[in-house]
PDB file of C-alpha atoms in Angstrom:
ATOM      1  CA  LYS A   1      15.586 -26.593  21.182  1.00 63.00           C
ATOM      2  CA  ALA A   2      15.406 -22.928  20.311  1.00 77.00           C
ATOM      3  CA  GLY A   3      11.929 -21.480  19.872  1.00 92.00           C
ATOM      4  CA  VAL A   4      10.622 -19.078  17.276  1.00 96.00           C
ATOM      5  CA  THR A   5      12.815 -15.979  17.254  1.00 97.00           C
ATOM      6  CA  GLN A   6      11.478 -12.606  16.223  1.00 97.00           C
ATOM      7  CA  THR A   7      13.646  -9.551  15.798  1.00 97.00           C
ATOM      8  CA  PRO A   8      13.626  -6.837  16.790  1.00 97.00           C
ATOM      9  CA  ARG A   9      11.498  -7.068  19.929  1.00 96.00           C
ATOM     10  CA  TYR A  10      10.610  -3.397  19.895  1.00 97.00           C
ATOM     11  CA  LEU A  11      10.613  -0.820  17.135  1.00 97.00           C
ATOM     12  CA  ILE A  12       9.577   2.807  16.841  1.00 98.00           C
ATOM     13  CA  LYS A  13       9.016   4.253  13.392  1.00 98.00           C
ATOM     14  CA  THR A  14       7.631   7.458  11.948  1.00 98.00           C
ATOM     15  CA  ARG A  15       4.542   7.700   9.758  1.00 98.00           C
ATOM     16  CA  GLY A  16       5.410   7.195   6.115  1.00 98.00           C
ATOM     17  CA  GLN A  17       8.487   5.091   6.778  1.00 98.00           C
ATOM     18  CA  GLN A  18       8.767   1.413   6.020  1.00 98.00           C
ATOM     19  CA  VAL A  19       9.745  -1.413   8.324  1.00 98.00           C
ATOM     20  CA  THR A  20      10.999  -4.991   7.994  1.00 98.00           C
ATOM     21  CA  LEU A  21      10.433  -7.578  10.700  1.00 98.00           C
ATOM     22  CA  SER A  22      12.205 -10.908  10.881  1.00 98.00           C
ATOM     23  CA  CYS A  23      11.130 -14.357  12.039  1.00 98.00           C
ATOM     24  CA  SER A  24      13.356 -17.404  12.450  1.00 98.00           C
ATOM     25  CA  PRO A  25      11.253 -20.544  12.838  1.00 96.00           C
ATOM     26  CA  ILE A  26      12.061 -23.554  14.950  1.00 95.00           C
ATOM     27  CA  SER A  27      14.736 -25.661  13.269  1.00 93.00           C
ATOM     28  CA  GLY A  28      13.092 -27.998  10.786  1.00 91.00           C
ATOM     29  CA  HIS A  29       9.840 -26.037  10.602  1.00 92.00           C
ATOM     30  CA  ARG A  30       9.003 -25.015   7.065  1.00 92.00           C
ATOM     31  CA  SER A  31       5.730 -23.163   7.533  1.00 92.00           C
ATOM     32  CA  VAL A  32       5.634 -19.606   8.854  1.00 94.00           C
ATOM     33  CA  SER A  33       2.530 -17.528   9.493  1.00 94.00           C
ATOM     34  CA  TRP A  34       2.235 -13.902  10.551  1.00 96.00           C
ATOM     35  CA  TYR A  35      -0.422 -12.274  12.712  1.00 95.00           C
ATOM     36  CA  GLN A  36      -1.129  -8.723  13.776  1.00 96.00           C
ATOM     37  CA  GLN A  37      -2.481  -8.048  17.258  1.00 95.00           C
ATOM     38  CA  THR A  38      -4.063  -4.738  18.220  1.00 94.00           C
ATOM     39  CA  PRO A  39      -6.294  -3.829  21.178  1.00 89.00           C
ATOM     40  CA  GLY A  40      -9.162  -2.973  18.856  1.00 86.00           C
ATOM     41  CA  GLN A  41      -9.056  -5.825  16.323  1.00 88.00           C
ATOM     42  CA  GLY A  42      -7.412  -8.582  18.325  1.00 89.00           C
ATOM     43  CA  LEU A  43      -5.316 -11.221  16.575  1.00 91.00           C
ATOM     44  CA  GLN A  44      -5.646 -11.132  12.810  1.00 93.00           C
ATOM     45  CA  PHE A  45      -4.033 -13.371  10.216  1.00 92.00           C
ATOM     46  CA  LEU A  46      -1.674 -11.617   7.806  1.00 95.00           C
ATOM     47  CA  PHE A  47      -0.141 -14.330   5.635  1.00 92.00           C
ATOM     48  CA  GLU A  48       1.344 -17.795   5.569  1.00 92.00           C
ATOM     49  CA  TYR A  49       4.446 -19.071   3.801  1.00 94.00           C
ATOM     50  CA  PHE A  50       5.545 -22.596   3.078  1.00 93.00           C
ATOM     51  CA  SER A  51       8.570 -23.571   1.024  1.00 92.00           C
ATOM     52  CA  GLU A  52       9.138 -19.944   0.008  1.00 94.00           C
ATOM     53  CA  THR A  53       5.609 -19.622  -1.398  1.00 94.00           C
ATOM     54  CA  GLN A  54       2.771 -17.568   0.013  1.00 94.00           C
ATOM     55  CA  ARG A  55      -0.122 -19.951   0.585  1.00 91.00           C
ATOM     56  CA  ASN A  56      -2.697 -17.700   2.182  1.00 88.00           C
ATOM     57  CA  LYS A  57      -3.180 -14.002   2.717  1.00 92.00           C
ATOM     58  CA  GLY A  58      -5.438 -12.229   5.141  1.00 91.00           C
ATOM     59  CA  ASN A  59      -7.489  -9.104   4.543  1.00 92.00           C
ATOM     60  CA  PHE A  60      -4.740  -6.491   4.732  1.00 96.00           C
ATOM     61  CA  PRO A  61      -3.743  -3.792   2.239  1.00 96.00           C
ATOM     62  CA  GLY A  62      -0.911  -4.279  -0.216  1.00 96.00           C
ATOM     63  CA  ARG A  63       1.382  -2.237   2.025  1.00 97.00           C
ATOM     64  CA  PHE A  64       1.829  -5.440   3.990  1.00 98.00           C
ATOM     65  CA  SER A  65       4.041  -7.979   2.279  1.00 97.00           C
ATOM     66  CA  GLY A  66       6.249 -10.851   3.195  1.00 97.00           C
ATOM     67  CA  ARG A  67       8.659 -13.420   1.931  1.00 97.00           C
ATOM     68  CA  GLN A  68      10.302 -16.619   3.009  1.00 98.00           C
ATOM     69  CA  PHE A  69      13.862 -17.679   2.323  1.00 97.00           C
ATOM     70  CA  SER A  70      15.239 -21.102   1.482  1.00 96.00           C
ATOM     71  CA  ASN A  71      16.253 -21.616   5.116  1.00 95.00           C
ATOM     72  CA  SER A  72      12.588 -21.009   6.104  1.00 96.00           C
ATOM     73  CA  ARG A  73      13.330 -17.681   7.778  1.00 97.00           C
ATOM     74  CA  SER A  74      10.667 -15.149   6.959  1.00 98.00           C
ATOM     75  CA  GLU A  75      10.421 -11.400   6.802  1.00 98.00           C
ATOM     76  CA  MET A  76       7.438  -9.145   6.631  1.00 98.00           C
ATOM     77  CA  ASN A  77       7.508  -5.605   5.346  1.00 98.00           C
ATOM     78  CA  VAL A  78       5.124  -2.744   5.915  1.00 98.00           C
ATOM     79  CA  SER A  79       5.533   0.269   3.648  1.00 96.00           C
ATOM     80  CA  THR A  80       4.207   3.794   4.128  1.00 97.00           C
ATOM     81  CA  LEU A  81       3.511   3.235   7.795  1.00 98.00           C
ATOM     82  CA  GLU A  82       0.316   4.592   9.319  1.00 98.00           C
ATOM     83  CA  LEU A  83      -0.457   5.219  12.977  1.00 97.00           C
ATOM     84  CA  GLY A  84      -2.920   2.316  12.864  1.00 96.00           C
ATOM     85  CA  ASP A  85      -0.101  -0.098  12.043  1.00 97.00           C
ATOM     86  CA  SER A  86       1.067   0.150  15.633  1.00 97.00           C
ATOM     87  CA  ALA A  87       0.660  -3.392  16.889  1.00 97.00           C
ATOM     88  CA  LEU A  88       2.282  -6.541  18.147  1.00 97.00           C
ATOM     89  CA  TYR A  89       3.345  -8.610  15.142  1.00 98.00           C
ATOM     90  CA  LEU A  90       3.498 -12.314  15.861  1.00 97.00           C
ATOM     91  CA  CYS A  91       5.071 -15.069  13.858  1.00 96.00           C
ATOM     92  CA  ALA A  92       4.172 -18.741  14.216  1.00 94.00           C
ATOM     93  CA  SER A  93       5.989 -21.721  12.766  1.00 93.00           C
ATOM     94  CA  SER A  94       5.032 -25.329  12.165  1.00 89.00           C
ATOM     95  CA  LEU A  95       6.565 -28.355  10.504  1.00 85.00           C
ATOM     96  CA  GLU A  96       3.996 -28.418   7.768  1.00 77.00           C
ATOM     97  CA  PRO A  97       0.877 -26.324   7.115  1.00 73.00           C
ATOM     98  CA  GLN A  98      -1.157 -28.450   9.486  1.00 66.00           C
ATOM     99  CA  GLY A  99      -3.086 -25.709  11.139  1.00 66.00           C
ATOM    100  CA  ALA A 100      -3.513 -24.965  14.782  1.00 65.00           C
ATOM    101  CA  ARG A 101      -2.321 -28.347  16.024  1.00 69.00           C
ATOM    102  CA  SER A 102       1.308 -27.615  15.333  1.00 73.00           C
ATOM    103  CA  TYR A 103       1.758 -23.886  15.783  1.00 86.00           C
ATOM    104  CA  THR A 104       4.509 -22.406  17.917  1.00 92.00           C
ATOM    105  CA  PHE A 105       4.397 -18.645  18.296  1.00 94.00           C
ATOM    106  CA  GLY A 106       7.268 -16.262  18.897  1.00 96.00           C
ATOM    107  CA  SER A 107       7.103 -13.467  21.441  1.00 95.00           C
ATOM    108  CA  GLY A 108       6.450 -10.897  18.757  1.00 97.00           C
ATOM    109  CA  THR A 109       7.762  -7.546  17.609  1.00 97.00           C
ATOM    110  CA  ARG A 110       6.032  -4.548  19.094  1.00 97.00           C
ATOM    111  CA  LEU A 111       5.889  -1.796  16.484  1.00 98.00           C
ATOM    112  CA  THR A 112       4.995   1.742  17.461  1.00 98.00           C
ATOM    113  CA  VAL A 113       4.335   4.264  14.703  1.00 98.00           C
ATOM    114  CA  VAL A 114       4.543   7.898  15.753  1.00 97.00           C
TER     115      VAL A 114
ATOM    116  CA  ASP B   1     -12.987 -21.476  10.763  1.00 65.00           C
ATOM    117  CA  ALA B   2     -16.069 -21.649  12.969  1.00 70.00           C
ATOM    118  CA  LYS B   3     -17.160 -18.540  14.829  1.00 83.00           C
ATOM    119  CA  THR B   4     -16.689 -18.997  18.568  1.00 90.00           C
ATOM    120  CA  THR B   5     -18.192 -17.109  21.490  1.00 92.00           C
ATOM    121  CA  GLN B   6     -16.525 -16.843  24.892  1.00 95.00           C
ATOM    122  CA  PRO B   7     -17.243 -14.775  28.005  1.00 96.00           C
ATOM    123  CA  PRO B   8     -14.926 -11.750  28.048  1.00 96.00           C
ATOM    124  CA  SER B   9     -13.627 -12.378  31.552  1.00 97.00           C
ATOM    125  CA  MET B  10     -13.664 -14.813  34.452  1.00 97.00           C
ATOM    126  CA  ASP B  11     -12.145 -15.023  37.904  1.00 97.00           C
ATOM    127  CA  CYS B  12     -10.902 -18.134  39.653  1.00 97.00           C
ATOM    128  CA  ALA B  13      -9.424 -18.737  43.088  1.00 97.00           C
ATOM    129  CA  GLU B  14      -5.921 -20.134  43.173  1.00 97.00           C
ATOM    130  CA  GLY B  15      -5.946 -23.914  43.604  1.00 97.00           C
ATOM    131  CA  ARG B  16      -9.504 -24.284  42.372  1.00 97.00           C
ATOM    132  CA  ALA B  17     -10.573 -25.595  38.976  1.00 97.00           C
ATOM    133  CA  ALA B  18     -11.071 -23.029  36.244  1.00 98.00           C
ATOM    134  CA  ASN B  19     -13.826 -23.934  33.790  1.00 98.00           C
ATOM    135  CA  LEU B  20     -13.759 -21.836  30.627  1.00 98.00           C
ATOM    136  CA  PRO B  21     -16.749 -22.234  28.293  1.00 97.00           C
ATOM    137  CA  CYS B  22     -16.843 -21.767  24.542  1.00 95.00           C
ATOM    138  CA  ASN B  23     -19.791 -21.782  22.195  1.00 94.00           C
ATOM    139  CA  HIS B  24     -19.116 -22.961  18.628  1.00 89.00           C
ATOM    140  CA  SER B  25     -22.573 -23.784  17.339  1.00 86.00           C
ATOM    141  CA  THR B  26     -21.551 -23.345  13.664  1.00 85.00           C
ATOM    142  CA  ILE B  27     -18.600 -25.727  13.825  1.00 85.00           C
ATOM    143  CA  SER B  28     -18.454 -28.133  10.898  1.00 84.00           C
ATOM    144  CA  GLY B  29     -17.823 -31.845  11.080  1.00 83.00           C
ATOM    145  CA  ASN B  30     -14.161 -31.679  10.134  1.00 82.00           C
ATOM    146  CA  GLU B  31     -13.225 -28.768  12.363  1.00 86.00           C
ATOM    147  CA  TYR B  32     -11.302 -29.408  15.527  1.00 88.00           C
ATOM    148  CA  VAL B  33     -11.713 -27.279  18.637  1.00 91.00           C
ATOM    149  CA  TYR B  34      -8.412 -25.747  19.742  1.00 91.00           C
ATOM    150  CA  TRP B  35      -7.519 -23.839  22.844  1.00 94.00           C
ATOM    151  CA  TYR B  36      -4.638 -21.410  23.066  1.00 94.00           C
ATOM    152  CA  ARG B  37      -3.683 -18.995  25.793  1.00 96.00           C
ATOM    153  CA  GLN B  38      -1.723 -15.774  25.757  1.00 96.00           C
ATOM    154  CA  ILE B  39       0.116 -14.585  28.803  1.00 95.00           C
ATOM    155  CA  HIS B  40       0.807 -10.877  28.844  1.00 88.00           C
ATOM    156  CA  SER B  41       3.507  -9.771  26.394  1.00 80.00           C
ATOM    157  CA  GLN B  42       4.011 -13.257  24.988  1.00 90.00           C
ATOM    158  CA  GLY B  43       2.803 -15.085  21.888  1.00 94.00           C
ATOM    159  CA  PRO B  44      -0.155 -17.469  22.150  1.00 94.00           C
ATOM    160  CA  GLN B  45       0.612 -20.917  23.489  1.00 93.00           C
ATOM    161  CA  TYR B  46      -1.123 -24.108  22.385  1.00 92.00           C
ATOM    162  CA  ILE B  47      -3.008 -25.883  25.186  1.00 95.00           C
ATOM    163  CA  ILE B  48      -5.133 -28.704  23.818  1.00 94.00           C
ATOM    164  CA  HIS B  49      -7.419 -29.699  20.966  1.00 91.00           C
ATOM    165  CA  GLY B  50     -10.182 -32.216  20.245  1.00 92.00           C
ATOM    166  CA  LEU B  51     -12.706 -33.295  17.648  1.00 91.00           C
ATOM    167  CA  LYS B  52     -15.456 -35.280  19.379  1.00 90.00           C
ATOM    168  CA  ASN B  53     -14.019 -37.019  22.400  1.00 87.00           C
ATOM    169  CA  ASN B  54     -12.915 -35.452  25.620  1.00 93.00           C
ATOM    170  CA  GLU B  55      -9.186 -34.921  25.824  1.00 95.00           C
ATOM    171  CA  THR B  56      -6.686 -34.494  28.647  1.00 96.00           C
ATOM    172  CA  ASN B  57      -3.033 -33.573  28.702  1.00 95.00           C
ATOM    173  CA  GLU B  58      -0.605 -32.268  31.297  1.00 94.00           C
ATOM    174  CA  MET B  59      -1.989 -28.754  31.015  1.00 94.00           C
ATOM    175  CA  ALA B  60      -5.738 -29.146  30.862  1.00 97.00           C
ATOM    176  CA  SER B  61      -8.832 -31.158  30.010  1.00 98.00           C
ATOM    177  CA  LEU B  62     -11.222 -30.456  27.154  1.00 97.00           C
ATOM    178  CA  ILE B  63     -14.859 -31.468  27.389  1.00 97.00           C
ATOM    179  CA  ILE B  64     -16.812 -31.302  24.118  1.00 95.00           C
ATOM    180  CA  THR B  65     -20.594 -31.689  24.136  1.00 94.00           C
ATOM    181  CA  GLU B  66     -22.068 -34.546  22.135  1.00 92.00           C
ATOM    182  CA  ASP B  67     -23.585 -32.155  19.588  1.00 92.00           C
ATOM    183  CA  ARG B  68     -20.191 -30.376  19.334  1.00 92.00           C
ATOM    184  CA  LYS B  69     -21.846 -26.977  19.726  1.00 92.00           C
ATOM    185  CA  SER B  70     -19.892 -26.088  22.825  1.00 94.00           C
ATOM    186  CA  SER B  71     -16.883 -27.081  24.863  1.00 95.00           C
ATOM    187  CA  THR B  72     -15.261 -26.378  28.217  1.00 97.00           C
ATOM    188  CA  LEU B  73     -11.578 -26.051  28.974  1.00 98.00           C
ATOM    189  CA  ILE B  74     -10.749 -27.169  32.491  1.00 98.00           C
ATOM    190  CA  LEU B  75      -7.609 -26.154  34.337  1.00 98.00           C
ATOM    191  CA  PRO B  76      -7.854 -28.525  37.307  1.00 97.00           C
ATOM    192  CA  HIS B  77      -5.802 -26.571  39.855  1.00 95.00           C
ATOM    193  CA  ALA B  78      -5.362 -23.014  38.665  1.00 97.00           C
ATOM    194  CA  THR B  79      -2.241 -21.135  39.706  1.00 97.00           C
ATOM    195  CA  LEU B  80      -1.390 -17.451  39.475  1.00 97.00           C
ATOM    196  CA  ARG B  81       0.693 -18.264  36.383  1.00 95.00           C
ATOM    197  CA  ASP B  82      -2.475 -19.381  34.603  1.00 97.00           C
ATOM    198  CA  THR B  83      -3.670 -15.780  34.485  1.00 97.00           C
ATOM    199  CA  ALA B  84      -3.961 -15.154  30.745  1.00 97.00           C
ATOM    200  CA  VAL B  85      -6.328 -14.668  27.841  1.00 97.00           C
ATOM    201  CA  TYR B  86      -7.720 -18.002  26.665  1.00 97.00           C
ATOM    202  CA  TYR B  87      -8.792 -18.425  23.054  1.00 95.00           C
ATOM    203  CA  CYS B  88     -11.113 -21.090  21.693  1.00 94.00           C
ATOM    204  CA  ILE B  89     -10.722 -21.680  17.934  1.00 89.00           C
ATOM    205  CA  GLY B  90     -12.481 -23.919  15.458  1.00 83.00           C
ATOM    206  CA  ASN B  91     -10.036 -25.035  12.770  1.00 77.00           C
ATOM    207  CA  ASN B  92      -9.960 -27.547   9.943  1.00 68.00           C
ATOM    208  CA  ALA B  93      -6.172 -27.760   9.564  1.00 61.00           C
ATOM    209  CA  GLY B  94      -5.796 -24.570   7.587  1.00 68.00           C
ATOM    210  CA  ASN B  95      -3.164 -22.192   8.843  1.00 67.00           C
ATOM    211  CA  MET B  96      -5.403 -19.149   8.743  1.00 77.00           C
ATOM    212  CA  LEU B  97      -6.593 -19.169  12.339  1.00 81.00           C
ATOM    213  CA  THR B  98      -9.448 -16.928  13.378  1.00 83.00           C
ATOM    214  CA  PHE B  99      -8.971 -15.730  16.938  1.00 86.00           C
ATOM    215  CA  GLY B 100     -11.969 -14.223  18.696  1.00 86.00           C
ATOM    216  CA  GLY B 101     -11.874 -11.977  21.716  1.00 89.00           C
ATOM    217  CA  GLY B 102     -11.013 -14.794  24.124  1.00 94.00           C
ATOM    218  CA  THR B 103     -11.655 -14.986  27.859  1.00 97.00           C
ATOM    219  CA  ARG B 104      -9.438 -13.046  30.223  1.00 97.00           C
ATOM    220  CA  LEU B 105      -8.928 -15.393  33.185  1.00 98.00           C
ATOM    221  CA  MET B 106      -7.761 -13.809  36.392  1.00 98.00           C
ATOM    222  CA  VAL B 107      -6.528 -16.275  39.010  1.00 97.00           C
ATOM    223  CA  LYS B 108      -6.660 -14.680  42.430  1.00 97.00           C
ATOM    224  CA  PRO B 109      -4.789 -15.709  45.582  1.00 95.00           C
TER     225      PRO B 109
END
């Protein structure tokens, strides 16, 4: 079966712009979580969606937002990009919000802010 | 999630067992120990998890001490493709995983 699909794979944006990243979970998975990975901070939790509702949010500024659609696909948006937002953004899906036992990660979107 | 401590890096000879330690002395009674790995330029991949008993699957074995304060992930016959960063996570079924720095395992020919 198809895995978690993240698009685009690579993205270059300019400071001050905004960006939208997309995540299509494994068919039948209803929970989607987003993580940011940087060399300095490692993997950090951004937010989690289940049945179109945000269940948890990590410690990130309001410039980071997300949503989930009725087909479980999710998008995350970063507004007013800063150089420090350059990172690998990873999406993980699971059937239910059951935690680490059922996560499948995508390959990520690598965002570079210049 | 429990705070975990892992050595930053380890080397292992190809074909030998790789034993990756993890300290999780603050783990609570309902938190499982999970292991994930991340191969360069890919998302993390689930390996194995356990609560109290030792566990084994097709990828690895997990040995958890009786006091649950530490565990060891064992890759019985490491190959070059096992070169990755290995993360040990304590989790109680919430989806907000806390990844530490992990251990960078280098398998050498």
